[in-house]
PDB file of C-alpha atoms in Angstrom:
ATOM      1  CA  MET I   1     -20.846   3.333 -10.336  1.00 61.00           C
ATOM      2  CA  PRO I   2     -17.555   1.440 -10.826  1.00 71.00           C
ATOM      3  CA  GLN I   3     -17.155  -1.775  -8.825  1.00 79.00           C
ATOM      4  CA  THR I   4     -13.389  -1.366  -8.521  1.00 90.00           C
ATOM      5  CA  PRO I   5     -12.250   0.972  -5.715  1.00 92.00           C
ATOM      6  CA  LEU I   6     -10.754   4.305  -6.726  1.00 94.00           C
ATOM      7  CA  ALA I   7      -7.384   3.424  -5.212  1.00 93.00           C
ATOM      8  CA  GLU I   8      -7.163   0.446  -7.544  1.00 94.00           C
ATOM      9  CA  ARG I   9      -8.536   2.270 -10.594  1.00 95.00           C
ATOM     10  CA  ILE I  10      -5.842   4.926 -10.484  1.00 95.00           C
ATOM     11  CA  ARG I  11      -2.988   2.766  -9.203  1.00 95.00           C
ATOM     12  CA  PRO I  12       0.165   3.973 -11.025  1.00 94.00           C
ATOM     13  CA  LYS I  13       1.509   1.667 -13.690  1.00 93.00           C
ATOM     14  CA  THR I  14       4.836   3.461 -14.169  1.00 94.00           C
ATOM     15  CA  LEU I  15       7.343   5.253 -11.952  1.00 94.00           C
ATOM     16  CA  ASP I  16       6.494   8.501 -13.706  1.00 92.00           C
ATOM     17  CA  GLN I  17       3.011   8.286 -12.183  1.00 94.00           C
ATOM     18  CA  PHE I  18       4.239   7.231  -8.747  1.00 95.00           C
ATOM     19  CA  GLN I  19       4.230   9.773  -5.900  1.00 94.00           C
ATOM     20  CA  GLY I  20       6.607   9.782  -2.947  1.00 94.00           C
ATOM     21  CA  GLN I  21       9.598   7.657  -1.938  1.00 95.00           C
ATOM     22  CA  GLN I  22      12.117   9.753  -3.807  1.00 94.00           C
ATOM     23  CA  ASN I  23      14.801   8.180  -1.618  1.00 93.00           C
ATOM     24  CA  LEU I  24      14.163   4.997  -3.604  1.00 95.00           C
ATOM     25  CA  VAL I  25      12.784   5.983  -7.016  1.00 94.00           C
ATOM     26  CA  ALA I  26      14.399   9.317  -7.897  1.00 93.00           C
ATOM     27  CA  LYS I  27      16.980   9.394 -10.694  1.00 93.00           C
ATOM     28  CA  GLY I  28      19.963   7.206  -9.820  1.00 93.00           C
ATOM     29  CA  LYS I  29      18.258   5.645  -6.792  1.00 94.00           C
ATOM     30  CA  PRO I  30      18.325   1.852  -6.290  1.00 90.00           C
ATOM     31  CA  LEU I  31      14.756   0.862  -7.111  1.00 94.00           C
ATOM     32  CA  LYS I  32      14.567   3.151 -10.134  1.00 95.00           C
ATOM     33  CA  LEU I  33      17.745   1.637 -11.559  1.00 95.00           C
ATOM     34  CA  MET I  34      16.511  -1.901 -10.885  1.00 94.00           C
ATOM     35  CA  ILE I  35      13.161  -1.292 -12.552  1.00 94.00           C
ATOM     36  CA  GLU I  36      14.500   0.641 -15.544  1.00 94.00           C
ATOM     37  CA  ASN I  37      17.166  -1.974 -16.254  1.00 95.00           C
ATOM     38  CA  ASP I  38      14.901  -4.929 -15.434  1.00 95.00           C
ATOM     39  CA  MET I  39      17.594  -6.237 -13.094  1.00 95.00           C
ATOM     40  CA  VAL I  40      15.506  -6.859  -9.995  1.00 96.00           C
ATOM     41  CA  SER I  41      17.109  -8.715  -7.095  1.00 96.00           C
ATOM     42  CA  SER I  42      15.408  -9.887  -3.906  1.00 98.00           C
ATOM     43  CA  PHE I  43      14.280  -7.152  -1.541  1.00 98.00           C
ATOM     44  CA  ILE I  44      11.736  -6.330   1.159  1.00 98.00           C
ATOM     45  CA  LEU I  45       9.722  -3.108   1.283  1.00 97.00           C
ATOM     46  CA  TRP I  46       9.047  -1.953   4.836  1.00 95.00           C
ATOM     47  CA  GLY I  47       6.775   0.991   5.570  1.00 91.00           C
ATOM     48  CA  PRO I  48       3.419   2.204   6.907  1.00 88.00           C
ATOM     49  CA  PRO I  49       0.146   1.370   5.140  1.00 88.00           C
ATOM     50  CA  GLY I  50      -0.700   3.483   2.127  1.00 90.00           C
ATOM     51  CA  THR I  51       2.852   4.485   1.226  1.00 93.00           C
ATOM     52  CA  GLY I  52       3.222   2.569  -2.055  1.00 95.00           C
ATOM     53  CA  LYS I  53       4.650  -0.868  -1.265  1.00 96.00           C
ATOM     54  CA  THR I  54       2.146  -2.869  -3.290  1.00 96.00           C
ATOM     55  CA  THR I  55       2.100  -0.252  -6.031  1.00 96.00           C
ATOM     56  CA  LEU I  56       5.876  -0.467  -6.490  1.00 97.00           C
ATOM     57  CA  ALA I  57       5.633  -4.246  -6.799  1.00 97.00           C
ATOM     58  CA  LYS I  58       2.869  -3.923  -9.390  1.00 96.00           C
ATOM     59  CA  ILE I  59       4.883  -1.374 -11.361  1.00 97.00           C
ATOM     60  CA  ILE I  60       7.618  -4.006 -11.554  1.00 97.00           C
ATOM     61  CA  SER I  61       5.050  -6.560 -12.741  1.00 96.00           C
ATOM     62  CA  GLU I  62       4.068  -4.182 -15.575  1.00 94.00           C
ATOM     63  CA  SER I  63       7.635  -3.518 -16.722  1.00 94.00           C
ATOM     64  CA  THR I  64       9.606  -6.724 -16.217  1.00 95.00           C
ATOM     65  CA  ASN I  65      10.249  -9.468 -18.747  1.00 96.00           C
ATOM     66  CA  SER I  66      10.357 -11.970 -15.888  1.00 96.00           C
ATOM     67  CA  ASP I  67       7.327 -14.024 -14.933  1.00 97.00           C
ATOM     68  CA  PHE I  68       5.620 -12.315 -11.994  1.00 98.00           C
ATOM     69  CA  TYR I  69       3.521 -14.008  -9.327  1.00 98.00           C
ATOM     70  CA  GLN I  70       1.756 -12.492  -6.344  1.00 97.00           C
ATOM     71  CA  LEU I  71       0.703 -14.096  -3.064  1.00 96.00           C
ATOM     72  CA  ASN I  72      -0.822 -12.597   0.046  1.00 93.00           C
ATOM     73  CA  ALA I  73       0.613 -14.110   3.200  1.00 93.00           C
ATOM     74  CA  VAL I  74      -2.773 -13.843   4.914  1.00 88.00           C
ATOM     75  CA  SER I  75      -4.354 -16.437   2.624  1.00 90.00           C
ATOM     76  CA  ALA I  76      -1.391 -18.289   1.087  1.00 92.00           C
ATOM     77  CA  GLY I  77       0.859 -20.929   2.592  1.00 92.00           C
ATOM     78  CA  VAL I  78       3.657 -23.389   1.841  1.00 95.00           C
ATOM     79  CA  LYS I  79       1.570 -25.169  -0.816  1.00 96.00           C
ATOM     80  CA  GLU I  80       1.195 -21.996  -2.885  1.00 97.00           C
ATOM     81  CA  VAL I  81       4.879 -21.124  -2.444  1.00 97.00           C
ATOM     82  CA  ARG I  82       5.947 -24.558  -3.668  1.00 97.00           C
ATOM     83  CA  THR I  83       3.643 -24.260  -6.686  1.00 98.00           C
ATOM     84  CA  VAL I  84       5.392 -21.034  -7.710  1.00 98.00           C
ATOM     85  CA  ILE I  85       8.811 -22.637  -7.139  1.00 98.00           C
ATOM     86  CA  GLU I  86       7.914 -25.563  -9.413  1.00 98.00           C
ATOM     87  CA  THR I  87       6.723 -23.122 -12.069  1.00 98.00           C
ATOM     88  CA  ALA I  88       9.972 -21.181 -11.683  1.00 98.00           C
ATOM     89  CA  LYS I  89      11.957 -24.332 -12.431  1.00 97.00           C
ATOM     90  CA  ILE I  90      10.046 -24.782 -15.677  1.00 97.00           C
ATOM     91  CA  ASN I  91      10.534 -21.114 -16.558  1.00 96.00           C
ATOM     92  CA  LYS I  92      14.276 -21.389 -15.992  1.00 96.00           C
ATOM     93  CA  ASN I  93      14.930 -24.752 -17.624  1.00 96.00           C
ATOM     94  CA  SER I  94      12.541 -24.556 -20.577  1.00 96.00           C
ATOM     95  CA  PHE I  95      12.251 -20.851 -21.323  1.00 94.00           C
ATOM     96  CA  HIS I  96      15.352 -19.314 -19.669  1.00 95.00           C
ATOM     97  CA  LYS I  97      13.103 -16.851 -17.883  1.00 95.00           C
ATOM     98  CA  ARG I  98      13.453 -15.470 -14.387  1.00 97.00           C
ATOM     99  CA  THR I  99      10.607 -15.659 -11.869  1.00 98.00           C
ATOM    100  CA  ILE I 100       9.643 -12.908  -9.439  1.00 98.00           C
ATOM    101  CA  LEU I 101       7.440 -13.734  -6.458  1.00 98.00           C
ATOM    102  CA  PHE I 102       5.782 -10.846  -4.626  1.00 98.00           C
ATOM    103  CA  ILE I 103       4.483 -11.691  -1.152  1.00 98.00           C
ATOM    104  CA  ASP I 104       2.300  -9.009   0.368  1.00 95.00           C
ATOM    105  CA  GLU I 105       2.229  -8.844   4.179  1.00 93.00           C
ATOM    106  CA  ILE I 106       5.153 -11.235   4.345  1.00 96.00           C
ATOM    107  CA  HIS I 107       5.317 -10.757   8.124  1.00 92.00           C
ATOM    108  CA  ARG I 108       2.167 -12.916   8.331  1.00 90.00           C
ATOM    109  CA  PHE I 109       4.202 -15.952   7.210  1.00 94.00           C
ATOM    110  CA  ASN I 110       5.441 -18.063  10.119  1.00 93.00           C
ATOM    111  CA  LYS I 111       8.977 -19.458  10.319  1.00 94.00           C
ATOM    112  CA  ALA I 112       8.140 -22.687   8.486  1.00 93.00           C
ATOM    113  CA  GLN I 113       6.466 -20.780   5.661  1.00 95.00           C
ATOM    114  CA  GLN I 114       9.420 -18.414   5.342  1.00 96.00           C
ATOM    115  CA  ASP I 115      11.835 -21.374   5.451  1.00 96.00           C
ATOM    116  CA  ALA I 116      10.095 -22.775   2.372  1.00 96.00           C
ATOM    117  CA  LEU I 117      11.430 -19.800   0.382  1.00 97.00           C
ATOM    118  CA  LEU I 118      15.065 -20.027   1.422  1.00 96.00           C
ATOM    119  CA  SER I 119      16.535 -22.507  -1.047  1.00 96.00           C
ATOM    120  CA  ALA I 120      14.823 -20.975  -4.069  1.00 97.00           C
ATOM    121  CA  VAL I 121      15.821 -17.433  -3.087  1.00 97.00           C
ATOM    122  CA  GLU I 122      19.402 -18.424  -2.283  1.00 96.00           C
ATOM    123  CA  SER I 123      19.863 -20.186  -5.635  1.00 95.00           C
ATOM    124  CA  GLY I 124      18.292 -17.327  -7.539  1.00 95.00           C
ATOM    125  CA  LEU I 125      15.478 -19.541  -8.771  1.00 97.00           C
ATOM    126  CA  ILE I 126      13.046 -17.084  -7.175  1.00 97.00           C
ATOM    127  CA  ILE I 127      13.490 -13.328  -6.929  1.00 98.00           C
ATOM    128  CA  LEU I 128      11.576 -12.398  -3.808  1.00 98.00           C
ATOM    129  CA  ILE I 129       9.802  -9.096  -3.247  1.00 98.00           C
ATOM    130  CA  GLY I 130       8.231  -8.807   0.184  1.00 98.00           C
ATOM    131  CA  ALA I 131       6.032  -6.060   1.575  1.00 97.00           C
ATOM    132  CA  THR I 132       5.503  -5.496   5.280  1.00 94.00           C
ATOM    133  CA  THR I 133       4.289  -2.892   7.730  1.00 89.00           C
ATOM    134  CA  GLU I 134       6.287  -4.579  10.496  1.00 89.00           C
ATOM    135  CA  ASN I 135       9.991  -4.331  11.280  1.00 91.00           C
ATOM    136  CA  PRO I 136      11.696  -7.106   9.256  1.00 93.00           C
ATOM    137  CA  SER I 137      14.309  -7.469  12.007  1.00 92.00           C
ATOM    138  CA  PHE I 138      11.599  -9.028  14.166  1.00 90.00           C
ATOM    139  CA  GLU I 139       9.161 -10.490  11.638  1.00 91.00           C
ATOM    140  CA  VAL I 140      11.388 -11.924   8.880  1.00 95.00           C
ATOM    141  CA  ILE I 141      13.771 -14.768   9.681  1.00 95.00           C
ATOM    142  CA  PRO I 142      17.503 -13.857   9.611  1.00 95.00           C
ATOM    143  CA  ALA I 143      18.340 -16.337   6.840  1.00 95.00           C
ATOM    144  CA  LEU I 144      15.786 -14.702   4.538  1.00 96.00           C
ATOM    145  CA  ARG I 145      16.770 -11.157   5.519  1.00 95.00           C
ATOM    146  CA  SER I 146      20.381 -11.907   4.659  1.00 95.00           C
ATOM    147  CA  ARG I 147      19.336 -12.833   1.121  1.00 95.00           C
ATOM    148  CA  ALA I 148      17.226  -9.732   0.497  1.00 96.00           C
ATOM    149  CA  ARG I 149      17.879  -6.009   0.736  1.00 96.00           C
ATOM    150  CA  ILE I 150      15.601  -3.996   3.007  1.00 96.00           C
ATOM    151  CA  TYR I 151      14.155  -0.760   1.606  1.00 97.00           C
ATOM    152  CA  VAL I 152      12.392   1.572   4.023  1.00 96.00           C
ATOM    153  CA  LEU I 153       9.435   3.571   2.700  1.00 95.00           C
ATOM    154  CA  GLU I 154       8.832   6.954   4.284  1.00 92.00           C
ATOM    155  CA  GLU I 155       5.486   8.456   5.195  1.00 88.00           C
ATOM    156  CA  LEU I 156       4.002  10.442   2.346  1.00 93.00           C
ATOM    157  CA  THR I 157       4.355  14.219   2.539  1.00 93.00           C
ATOM    158  CA  LYS I 158       1.535  16.715   2.145  1.00 93.00           C
ATOM    159  CA  LYS I 159       2.883  17.480  -1.328  1.00 95.00           C
ATOM    160  CA  ASP I 160       2.788  13.789  -2.269  1.00 96.00           C
ATOM    161  CA  LEU I 161      -0.812  13.450  -1.096  1.00 96.00           C
ATOM    162  CA  ASP I 162      -1.835  16.677  -2.824  1.00 96.00           C
ATOM    163  CA  GLN I 163      -0.456  15.308  -6.096  1.00 96.00           C
ATOM    164  CA  ILE I 164      -2.282  12.006  -5.574  1.00 97.00           C
ATOM    165  CA  ILE I 165      -5.566  13.940  -5.272  1.00 96.00           C
ATOM    166  CA  ASP I 166      -4.787  15.855  -8.482  1.00 95.00           C
ATOM    167  CA  PHE I 167      -3.891  12.620 -10.276  1.00 96.00           C
ATOM    168  CA  ALA I 168      -7.175  11.009  -9.203  1.00 96.00           C
ATOM    169  CA  LEU I 169      -9.283  13.980 -10.270  1.00 94.00           C
ATOM    170  CA  SER I 170      -7.653  14.221 -13.680  1.00 94.00           C
ATOM    171  CA  ASN I 171      -7.191  10.526 -14.527  1.00 94.00           C
ATOM    172  CA  ASP I 172     -10.109   8.576 -13.096  1.00 94.00           C
ATOM    173  CA  GLU I 173     -12.814   8.108 -15.736  1.00 91.00           C
ATOM    174  CA  LEU I 174     -15.582   8.922 -13.260  1.00 89.00           C
ATOM    175  CA  LEU I 175     -14.001  11.836 -11.396  1.00 92.00           C
ATOM    176  CA  LYS I 176     -12.719  13.718 -14.414  1.00 87.00           C
ATOM    177  CA  GLU I 177     -16.283  13.967 -15.747  1.00 87.00           C
ATOM    178  CA  LEU I 178     -17.536  15.695 -12.585  1.00 88.00           C
ATOM    179  CA  GLN I 179     -17.627  19.377 -11.751  1.00 87.00           C
ATOM    180  CA  PHE I 180     -16.386  20.312  -8.285  1.00 86.00           C
ATOM    181  CA  ASP I 181     -17.738  23.399  -6.558  1.00 83.00           C
ATOM    182  CA  GLU I 182     -15.229  23.252  -3.718  1.00 83.00           C
ATOM    183  CA  ILE I 183     -12.318  20.990  -2.783  1.00 89.00           C
ATOM    184  CA  ASP I 184     -10.711  21.280   0.654  1.00 92.00           C
ATOM    185  CA  LYS I 185      -7.517  19.353  -0.057  1.00 93.00           C
ATOM    186  CA  ASP I 186      -5.890  20.281   3.232  1.00 92.00           C
ATOM    187  CA  TYR I 187      -8.723  18.830   5.288  1.00 90.00           C
ATOM    188  CA  LEU I 188      -8.971  15.755   3.077  1.00 92.00           C
ATOM    189  CA  ILE I 189      -5.268  15.103   3.665  1.00 91.00           C
ATOM    190  CA  TYR I 190      -5.684  15.757   7.388  1.00 87.00           C
ATOM    191  CA  ALA I 191      -8.616  13.336   7.631  1.00 88.00           C
ATOM    192  CA  SER I 192      -6.629  10.619   5.838  1.00 87.00           C
ATOM    193  CA  GLY I 193      -3.887  10.581   8.456  1.00 81.00           C
ATOM    194  CA  GLY I 194      -1.309  10.568   5.674  1.00 85.00           C
ATOM    195  CA  ASP I 195      -2.439   7.214   4.240  1.00 89.00           C
ATOM    196  CA  ALA I 196      -2.986   7.414   0.472  1.00 93.00           C
ATOM    197  CA  ARG I 197      -5.438   4.515   0.455  1.00 92.00           C
ATOM    198  CA  ILE I 198      -7.605   6.105   3.151  1.00 91.00           C
ATOM    199  CA  LEU I 199      -7.361   9.439   1.332  1.00 94.00           C
ATOM    200  CA  LEU I 200      -8.740   7.953  -1.884  1.00 95.00           C
ATOM    201  CA  ASN I 201     -11.420   5.977  -0.031  1.00 92.00           C
ATOM    202  CA  ILE I 202     -12.694   9.156   1.636  1.00 93.00           C
ATOM    203  CA  LEU I 203     -12.609  11.016  -1.674  1.00 94.00           C
ATOM    204  CA  GLU I 204     -14.555   8.279  -3.436  1.00 94.00           C
ATOM    205  CA  SER I 205     -17.128   7.962  -0.634  1.00 92.00           C
ATOM    206  CA  ALA I 206     -17.718  11.734  -0.634  1.00 91.00           C
ATOM    207  CA  VAL I 207     -18.327  11.704  -4.384  1.00 92.00           C
ATOM    208  CA  MET I 208     -20.618   8.653  -4.301  1.00 90.00           C
ATOM    209  CA  GLN I 209     -22.821  10.283  -1.678  1.00 88.00           C
ATOM    210  CA  GLN I 210     -23.472  13.172  -4.053  1.00 87.00           C
ATOM    211  CA  THR I 211     -24.451  11.162  -7.112  1.00 82.00           C
ATOM    212  CA  GLY I 212     -26.756  13.203  -9.317  1.00 79.00           C
ATOM    213  CA  ARG I 213     -25.639  16.597  -8.088  1.00 82.00           C
ATOM    214  CA  GLU I 214     -24.665  19.105 -10.733  1.00 82.00           C
ATOM    215  CA  LYS I 215     -21.591  20.136  -8.763  1.00 88.00           C
ATOM    216  CA  VAL I 216     -19.785  18.083  -6.133  1.00 89.00           C
ATOM    217  CA  LEU I 217     -18.707  19.544  -2.797  1.00 89.00           C
ATOM    218  CA  LEU I 218     -15.572  18.330  -1.036  1.00 90.00           C
ATOM    219  CA  ASN I 219     -15.544  20.730   1.871  1.00 90.00           C
ATOM    220  CA  LYS I 220     -14.852  20.134   5.550  1.00 90.00           C
ATOM    221  CA  THR I 221     -18.478  19.317   6.372  1.00 90.00           C
ATOM    222  CA  VAL I 222     -18.805  16.678   3.651  1.00 91.00           C
ATOM    223  CA  ILE I 223     -15.454  15.087   4.478  1.00 91.00           C
ATOM    224  CA  THR I 224     -16.242  15.021   8.216  1.00 88.00           C
ATOM    225  CA  ASN I 225     -19.579  13.304   7.534  1.00 87.00           C
ATOM    226  CA  VAL I 226     -17.866  10.652   5.429  1.00 87.00           C
ATOM    227  CA  VAL I 227     -15.246  10.005   8.106  1.00 83.00           C
ATOM    228  CA  GLN I 228     -17.932   9.711  10.796  1.00 75.00           C
ATOM    229  CA  GLN I 229     -19.861   7.207   8.699  1.00 61.00           C
ATOM    230  CA  ARG I 230     -16.710   5.191   8.196  1.00 54.00           C
ATOM    231  CA  ASN I 231     -16.347   5.184  11.974  1.00 48.00           C
ATOM    232  CA  VAL I 232     -19.815   3.637  12.379  1.00 44.00           C
ATOM    233  CA  ASN I 233     -18.480   0.676  10.403  1.00 46.00           C
ATOM    234  CA  TYR I 234     -15.349   0.416  12.580  1.00 50.00           C
ATOM    235  CA  ASP I 235     -14.512  -3.264  12.907  1.00 52.00           C
ATOM    236  CA  LYS I 236     -12.109  -4.138  15.693  1.00 54.00           C
ATOM    237  CA  ASN I 237     -10.898  -7.159  13.749  1.00 55.00           C
ATOM    238  CA  GLY I 238     -11.154  -5.807  10.213  1.00 55.00           C
ATOM    239  CA  GLU I 239      -9.211  -3.644   7.772  1.00 54.00           C
ATOM    240  CA  GLU I 240     -10.698  -0.388   9.080  1.00 60.00           C
ATOM    241  CA  HIS I 241      -9.287  -1.255  12.496  1.00 65.00           C
ATOM    242  CA  TYR I 242      -5.761  -1.358  11.114  1.00 66.00           C
ATOM    243  CA  ASN I 243      -6.253   1.706   8.918  1.00 68.00           C
ATOM    244  CA  ILE I 244      -7.279   3.857  11.885  1.00 74.00           C
ATOM    245  CA  ILE I 245      -4.508   2.509  14.108  1.00 75.00           C
ATOM    246  CA  SER I 246      -2.060   3.391  11.336  1.00 72.00           C
ATOM    247  CA  ALA I 247      -3.406   6.939  11.111  1.00 73.00           C
ATOM    248  CA  PHE I 248      -3.224   7.287  14.922  1.00 78.00           C
ATOM    249  CA  ILE I 249       0.413   6.131  15.022  1.00 79.00           C
ATOM    250  CA  LYS I 250       1.364   8.439  12.152  1.00 72.00           C
ATOM    251  CA  SER I 251      -0.149  11.382  14.057  1.00 74.00           C
ATOM    252  CA  LEU I 252       1.921  10.535  17.118  1.00 78.00           C
ATOM    253  CA  ARG I 253       5.106  10.179  15.094  1.00 74.00           C
ATOM    254  CA  GLY I 254       4.369  13.464  13.356  1.00 71.00           C
ATOM    255  CA  SER I 255       3.875  15.263  16.702  1.00 75.00           C
ATOM    256  CA  ASP I 256       0.346  16.278  15.692  1.00 74.00           C
ATOM    257  CA  PRO I 257      -1.696  16.192  18.942  1.00 79.00           C
ATOM    258  CA  ASP I 258      -4.947  17.324  17.323  1.00 75.00           C
ATOM    259  CA  ALA I 259      -4.859  14.537  14.750  1.00 75.00           C
ATOM    260  CA  ALA I 260      -3.805  11.990  17.396  1.00 79.00           C
ATOM    261  CA  LEU I 261      -6.780  12.941  19.588  1.00 81.00           C
ATOM    262  CA  TYR I 262      -9.087  12.753  16.583  1.00 76.00           C
ATOM    263  CA  TRP I 263      -8.035   9.213  15.642  1.00 77.00           C
ATOM    264  CA  MET I 264      -8.040   8.071  19.281  1.00 80.00           C
ATOM    265  CA  ALA I 265     -11.609   9.383  19.643  1.00 78.00           C
ATOM    266  CA  ARG I 266     -12.640   7.444  16.543  1.00 72.00           C
ATOM    267  CA  MET I 267     -11.253   4.234  18.017  1.00 74.00           C
ATOM    268  CA  LEU I 268     -12.976   4.793  21.354  1.00 76.00           C
ATOM    269  CA  GLU I 269     -16.300   5.676  19.710  1.00 68.00           C
ATOM    270  CA  GLY I 270     -15.995   2.517  17.645  1.00 68.00           C
ATOM    271  CA  GLY I 271     -15.726   0.428  20.821  1.00 69.00           C
ATOM    272  CA  GLU I 272     -11.982  -0.127  20.903  1.00 71.00           C
ATOM    273  CA  ASP I 273     -10.573  -1.297  24.251  1.00 70.00           C
ATOM    274  CA  PRO I 274      -8.709   1.633  25.882  1.00 76.00           C
ATOM    275  CA  LYS I 275      -6.082  -0.852  27.102  1.00 72.00           C
ATOM    276  CA  PHE I 276      -5.291  -1.700  23.475  1.00 72.00           C
ATOM    277  CA  ILE I 277      -4.802   1.983  22.628  1.00 71.00           C
ATOM    278  CA  ALA I 278      -2.568   2.485  25.690  1.00 66.00           C
TER     279      ALA I 278
END
């Protein structure tokens, strides 16, 4: 079985493969024009998990002639930022190349870490792309916000998620070799809470559990079993914790009481503090 997760294996490399966010990437829209013309300026992508923030940044990395660097604010700090800035100076002065720095989860940077970016972003030495699930008005310092446009990513629609399933089944080297006896897309989408990453994780887990079968089932029973097993591994301080919270919040925003109750039950069964949920 592949070591790389399905979500990473089928991550779109071009806008033509990208699903959702037509407010930003449809014909004539700002990000599409930026990417097609390779004229990227500093911006921050703000949206829920699993809506395409990191994927959009990686599409830019595949298409731009600029040097592209990526940091994750969880593990990086001022030292890593300064290293990229020094490299950007060499790129500019010696090779006349621009430098793009993508910082995932930029809201995890504190004020001092964000301050370290200001001069380079203001001078144009660094083109900053930030990704965050938190409101930049509260989590990104004003001086940095004023130097970067804010693009809001919307929750993926059922149609978007349906097309992501189709893309995975027809493009992943493992999945396209399998025969499927039944695929309940609607329930798979429901169980994902609208998060594309969770959707693909459930899909992959369901397939892996049926290794060796002549035909693979993706019905409600199989999907429910996978989701329940994921719940056993619920870690109140880990990634699954944040994935389930995200799905719960999306259900509330979408006025879907059944889904909201489902995700709340998963948190409670996993040992989450009811006060946290409230």
